[in-house]
Amino acid sequence: MNIFGDGQCVSLADCVNFMERNRFTGKKARNAVSLLLSAAMLFAAVPVQAAGAVTEARVETEVEAVSRKYTSAQLRAIDGEDGEYWKYYDAEGNRIEEIEGEKPGTYSADPTDPTDPAEPTEPDVPGNSLQSPYTDAVYTVLPGYEVSHGVDVSKYQPEIDWDKMKADGIESVIIRCAYRGYGSGGSLSEDPIFDTHIAGALAAGLKVGIYIYSQAITSEEAVEEANYCLSVCEQYLDQLDLPIVMDVEYASPDGKLGGRLYDAKLSREKQTEICQDFADTIFDAGYQAMIYANKSMLTSEMNPTNLTDADSQIWLAHYTTETNYEASPYIMWQYSSKGSVDGIEGNADVNFLFTRDLAALTPECKKVSASGKEAVCLTWKNIFGVEGYEIEKSTDGNSWSALAKVEGSATISYTDTTARAEEPCYYRVRTYFTRDGKMEYSGFSDSIFYSGKVGTPVLESAESAGYDKIKVTWKPVGGADGYRIYRQNDEGKWVRLAETAKTSYLDAKDIVTGKKYWYRVKAYRIEDGKTVVGEADKAGIKGKAVPATPVWKSAQSLSYNQIKLSWEPVEGADGYRVYRQNDEGKWVRLAETAKTAYVDANDVACGKEYWYRVKAYRTVDGTPVTGEADKAGIKGTAVLSTPVWKSAQSLSYNQIKLSWEPVEGADGYRVYRQNDEGKWVRLKTLSAASYTDAGDVVTGKEYWYRVKAYRVVDGKTLVSEANKAGVKGKAVLATPSVKLKSTKKGTVSISWGKVSGAEGYRVYRKEKSAKDWTRIKNISSGNVVSCTNSAKSKKTYYYTVRALRKVDGKVVLSGYRKDISIKVK
């Protein structure tokens, strides 16, 4: 009986050994025995005539197993530690019908974003809003793109009606072909329903791509996964319209994040490298590669721009109606795992596929090289979704003639048998496709030149990229596959530093600050598996590493005669030199400092503009090596400080006293008041740091004030800024000072000081236990400052007085004292 997929028969004793290896005890052991005996009976009914027959029977069992209930340990044994199992089953082996997007291990949910779409709304918004027929929510999609609908499936959707799905508007499908186990062994397995799925999708006329559920933690495993995909899908590769995808996500055994990829704790750089190694293997085989990951993985666990720069495509998973993912371009968006699609039972992963505009459909020529002695091979980067490519040829780069037309979006090369390997020529390529029943064409690619031999790179620069780095750049050489960079050592020999496909190289190998280095570059081309290397420019190019140019932060006035300069720190710098331009336009060094700030107080004139530069330096063998300054420099002006308010106090019913902190260097101050139209009117110019406003001040009315400092320089008055907030003041009647006497039984004499501006007074009384005051007298003259009141003998009373004045027909009252009392005789 073959239950482990290794083509061997095992006994019941083998079953027991299997349980011991997997630590099955108690209930798990009983369930495992039941499972193994059931499997034994099932396989006993299948004649074992060949290894292929046994494999087919095992596949059928796995398909059935995913719809039954087992313990998690049993299912892991059956599934070969398939990490995607946890998207569909809980820890007890029960099918999860409603997938919770924020549940650990969910296929693609971003834990920082909601997974449920917004309430459906009418999709009346023009532009880039689109209502999904599978969730009914409205989504904000990429503008300027055509959008089609797709799904992705695996063995967990064992029965699919492909024709119903297509009739429901689905145009594309990404099918899982394989997966790597999330356990420490990380074995690779084929999806048991892959052949059934891809046959059905192709028969229904859907656009098809494939994916592998990855748990790769090394570059070697990434290459292994890519080759495994190519092997499993070998017979279908020429029928693929969509990319071959590496699905990068963490497993979640028993509902908790885990598995070999999660446990590896890879750095951003390593995870990115693993993805690119997968993609490079797919590219080298002639097919388009894509990386699938959720927003959190893309933004926190890898560098997606490195992948897209290397032509890997991104499939974003983010369950929201408006994704805020901006880390890199993407051409597919898995926006929900709760889609309702005809032909698929239960929830479905639904995707938007974005078809780019004509400019984006223009191919890019990669290289051109000799193919034997009488032919030239042209290669380009494929554009999935098109029908084919047209190639044109020119001998001078101006007059073009049609050369060939090739079919298939996966085509990436053409061999020109009309060319001769030693003759130079030009090529260009464009795509063609059918849209709305009409043939359309993209623009032509930039032409690529076949020189007939490997050219010599023209060196452009060897510039400092920091105190210990030099960046060497050169112009591209037509037909070159790469470049070799050389540096002259102290003995005068040229030592190869590196090879690169780029047209620049950053030399950071034991670079000494301030030392001169000489470089040469050679181009090379691969022909018939051999490397053909061209010549280098004999003159070479010279470079020197110096500290980087400081980046300015600010040049701020500290006072009327001081300017504070600040800049960002420079890596490797021991200090900085600060320069100021004099009146003759010359740069004069002001100071050296180890800090990243400097206060210029060297004869700084108030109001005058000064220009500054700063250079970083590093000391090597006792000698300072200075970098460059920012040529633009920075401008600073010392100005009077803005006066800081102290107070705006009422002096009397028609006077407000303003006071502020003195400003260093000020010759005087200008005081302003805002009028009823909101304009600021100057009230007074004075030298003191205070002013009493007694001009038409109305009792009880609020006034706003500002003050500016000024200084006279060379006969010109320089004025500071005012505090924009200003200060608020109000003139009020003074609070009367009250005195009480009781000289005879049952009588209280009340007197108070005369209040300037008062037109009368109000006298109030209350008993000690009372909460509110009772008015006992109205005095209509501001000159009457006393009265008497009858009260109960031996009892304590509180008295207070408020001055009053009428303003625009309204009574304005002063404040009052609350604490003056007397015991009546």
PDB file of C-alpha atoms in Angstrom, residues 320-410:
ATOM      1  CA  THR A 320      -9.337  47.427   0.417  1.00  0.00           C
ATOM      2  CA  THR A 321     -11.366  49.522  -2.002  1.00  0.00           C
ATOM      3  CA  GLU A 322      -8.603  52.089  -2.481  1.00  0.00           C
ATOM      4  CA  THR A 323      -5.050  50.844  -2.091  1.00  0.00           C
ATOM      5  CA  ASN A 324      -2.435  53.297  -0.855  1.00  0.00           C
ATOM      6  CA  TYR A 325       0.428  51.079  -2.013  1.00  0.00           C
ATOM      7  CA  GLU A 326       2.976  53.227  -3.899  1.00  0.00           C
ATOM      8  CA  ALA A 327       6.266  51.386  -3.370  1.00  0.00           C
ATOM      9  CA  SER A 328       6.483  50.166  -6.998  1.00  0.00           C
ATOM     10  CA  PRO A 329       4.403  49.730 -10.165  1.00  0.00           C
ATOM     11  CA  TYR A 330       2.044  46.746 -10.246  1.00  0.00           C
ATOM     12  CA  ILE A 331      -0.037  45.205 -13.048  1.00  0.00           C
ATOM     13  CA  MET A 332      -2.323  42.957 -10.996  1.00  0.00           C
ATOM     14  CA  TRP A 333      -4.231  43.691  -7.797  1.00  0.00           C
ATOM     15  CA  GLN A 334      -5.858  40.961  -5.708  1.00  0.00           C
ATOM     16  CA  TYR A 335      -8.440  43.134  -4.024  1.00  0.00           C
ATOM     17  CA  SER A 336     -10.553  40.528  -2.191  1.00  0.00           C
ATOM     18  CA  SER A 337     -10.676  36.883  -1.142  1.00  0.00           C
ATOM     19  CA  LYS A 338     -14.455  37.002  -0.793  1.00  0.00           C
ATOM     20  CA  GLY A 339     -15.478  37.259  -4.430  1.00  0.00           C
ATOM     21  CA  SER A 340     -18.631  35.527  -5.593  1.00  0.00           C
ATOM     22  CA  VAL A 341     -17.906  34.100  -9.060  1.00  0.00           C
ATOM     23  CA  ASP A 342     -20.159  31.824 -11.093  1.00  0.00           C
ATOM     24  CA  GLY A 343     -18.475  28.464 -11.583  1.00  0.00           C
ATOM     25  CA  ILE A 344     -16.593  28.515  -8.255  1.00  0.00           C
ATOM     26  CA  GLU A 345     -18.262  27.208  -5.125  1.00  0.00           C
ATOM     27  CA  GLY A 346     -17.766  29.450  -2.092  1.00  0.00           C
ATOM     28  CA  ASN A 347     -15.437  32.455  -1.879  1.00  0.00           C
ATOM     29  CA  ALA A 348     -12.926  33.221  -4.621  1.00  0.00           C
ATOM     30  CA  ASP A 349      -9.775  35.330  -4.853  1.00  0.00           C
ATOM     31  CA  VAL A 350     -10.567  38.086  -7.363  1.00  0.00           C
ATOM     32  CA  ASN A 351      -8.087  40.279  -9.212  1.00  0.00           C
ATOM     33  CA  PHE A 352      -7.895  43.307 -11.458  1.00  0.00           C
ATOM     34  CA  LEU A 353      -5.504  42.908 -14.426  1.00  0.00           C
ATOM     35  CA  PHE A 354      -4.274  46.231 -15.836  1.00  0.00           C
ATOM     36  CA  THR A 355      -3.502  46.401 -19.567  1.00  0.00           C
ATOM     37  CA  ARG A 356      -1.098  49.206 -20.226  1.00  0.00           C
ATOM     38  CA  ASP A 357      -1.384  51.899 -22.867  1.00  0.00           C
ATOM     39  CA  LEU A 358       0.418  51.762 -26.219  1.00  0.00           C
ATOM     40  CA  ALA A 359       3.550  53.390 -24.875  1.00  0.00           C
ATOM     41  CA  ALA A 360       3.785  50.731 -22.181  1.00  0.00           C
ATOM     42  CA  LEU A 361       3.270  48.008 -24.816  1.00  0.00           C
ATOM     43  CA  THR A 362       6.404  49.118 -26.651  1.00  0.00           C
ATOM     44  CA  PRO A 363       9.074  46.425 -26.253  1.00  0.00           C
ATOM     45  CA  GLU A 364      12.673  47.071 -25.285  1.00  0.00           C
ATOM     46  CA  CYS A 365      15.541  45.535 -27.203  1.00  0.00           C
ATOM     47  CA  LYS A 366      17.908  43.754 -24.840  1.00  0.00           C
ATOM     48  CA  LYS A 367      20.883  42.779 -26.979  1.00  0.00           C
ATOM     49  CA  VAL A 368      22.062  41.877 -30.449  1.00  0.00           C
ATOM     50  CA  SER A 369      24.943  39.533 -31.125  1.00  0.00           C
ATOM     51  CA  ALA A 370      26.483  37.375 -33.814  1.00  0.00           C
ATOM     52  CA  SER A 371      24.911  33.961 -34.318  1.00  0.00           C
ATOM     53  CA  GLY A 372      27.611  32.097 -36.134  1.00  0.00           C
ATOM     54  CA  LYS A 373      29.294  33.766 -39.091  1.00  0.00           C
ATOM     55  CA  GLU A 374      26.277  34.524 -41.251  1.00  0.00           C
ATOM     56  CA  ALA A 375      23.513  35.570 -38.875  1.00  0.00           C
ATOM     57  CA  VAL A 376      22.700  38.035 -36.097  1.00  0.00           C
ATOM     58  CA  CYS A 377      20.449  37.228 -33.132  1.00  0.00           C
ATOM     59  CA  LEU A 378      18.218  39.990 -31.710  1.00  0.00           C
ATOM     60  CA  THR A 379      16.539  39.631 -28.293  1.00  0.00           C
ATOM     61  CA  TRP A 380      13.991  41.823 -26.514  1.00  0.00           C
ATOM     62  CA  LYS A 381      11.920  41.905 -23.360  1.00  0.00           C
ATOM     63  CA  ASN A 382       8.563  40.251 -23.912  1.00  0.00           C
ATOM     64  CA  ILE A 383       5.245  42.027 -23.309  1.00  0.00           C
ATOM     65  CA  PHE A 384       2.566  39.638 -22.131  1.00  0.00           C
ATOM     66  CA  GLY A 385      -0.916  40.026 -23.543  1.00  0.00           C
ATOM     67  CA  VAL A 386       0.121  40.978 -27.097  1.00  0.00           C
ATOM     68  CA  GLU A 387      -0.209  38.711 -30.146  1.00  0.00           C
ATOM     69  CA  GLY A 388       3.310  39.074 -31.504  1.00  0.00           C
ATOM     70  CA  TYR A 389       6.119  41.309 -32.707  1.00  0.00           C
ATOM     71  CA  GLU A 390       7.276  43.008 -35.907  1.00  0.00           C
ATOM     72  CA  ILE A 391      11.009  43.537 -36.553  1.00  0.00           C
ATOM     73  CA  GLU A 392      12.546  46.177 -38.828  1.00  0.00           C
ATOM     74  CA  LYS A 393      16.150  46.551 -39.971  1.00  0.00           C
ATOM     75  CA  SER A 394      18.338  49.444 -41.133  1.00  0.00           C
ATOM     76  CA  THR A 395      21.910  49.788 -42.354  1.00  0.00           C
ATOM     77  CA  ASP A 396      22.219  53.475 -41.453  1.00  0.00           C
ATOM     78  CA  GLY A 397      19.687  53.957 -38.603  1.00  0.00           C
ATOM     79  CA  ASN A 398      17.481  56.207 -40.781  1.00  0.00           C
ATOM     80  CA  SER A 399      15.928  54.132 -43.582  1.00  0.00           C
ATOM     81  CA  TRP A 400      14.025  51.111 -42.263  1.00  0.00           C
ATOM     82  CA  SER A 401      12.603  48.028 -43.956  1.00  0.00           C
ATOM     83  CA  ALA A 402      10.377  45.237 -42.637  1.00  0.00           C
ATOM     84  CA  LEU A 403      12.353  42.160 -41.666  1.00  0.00           C
ATOM     85  CA  ALA A 404      10.023  39.681 -39.951  1.00  0.00           C
ATOM     86  CA  LYS A 405       6.812  39.119 -38.022  1.00  0.00           C
ATOM     87  CA  VAL A 406       6.746  36.602 -35.160  1.00  0.00           C
ATOM     88  CA  GLU A 407       3.743  35.344 -33.198  1.00  0.00           C
ATOM     89  CA  GLY A 408       3.314  34.853 -29.443  1.00  0.00           C
ATOM     90  CA  SER A 409       3.772  37.261 -26.559  1.00  0.00           C
ATOM     91  CA  ALA A 410       6.358  34.924 -24.983  1.00  0.00           C
TER      92      ALA A 410
END
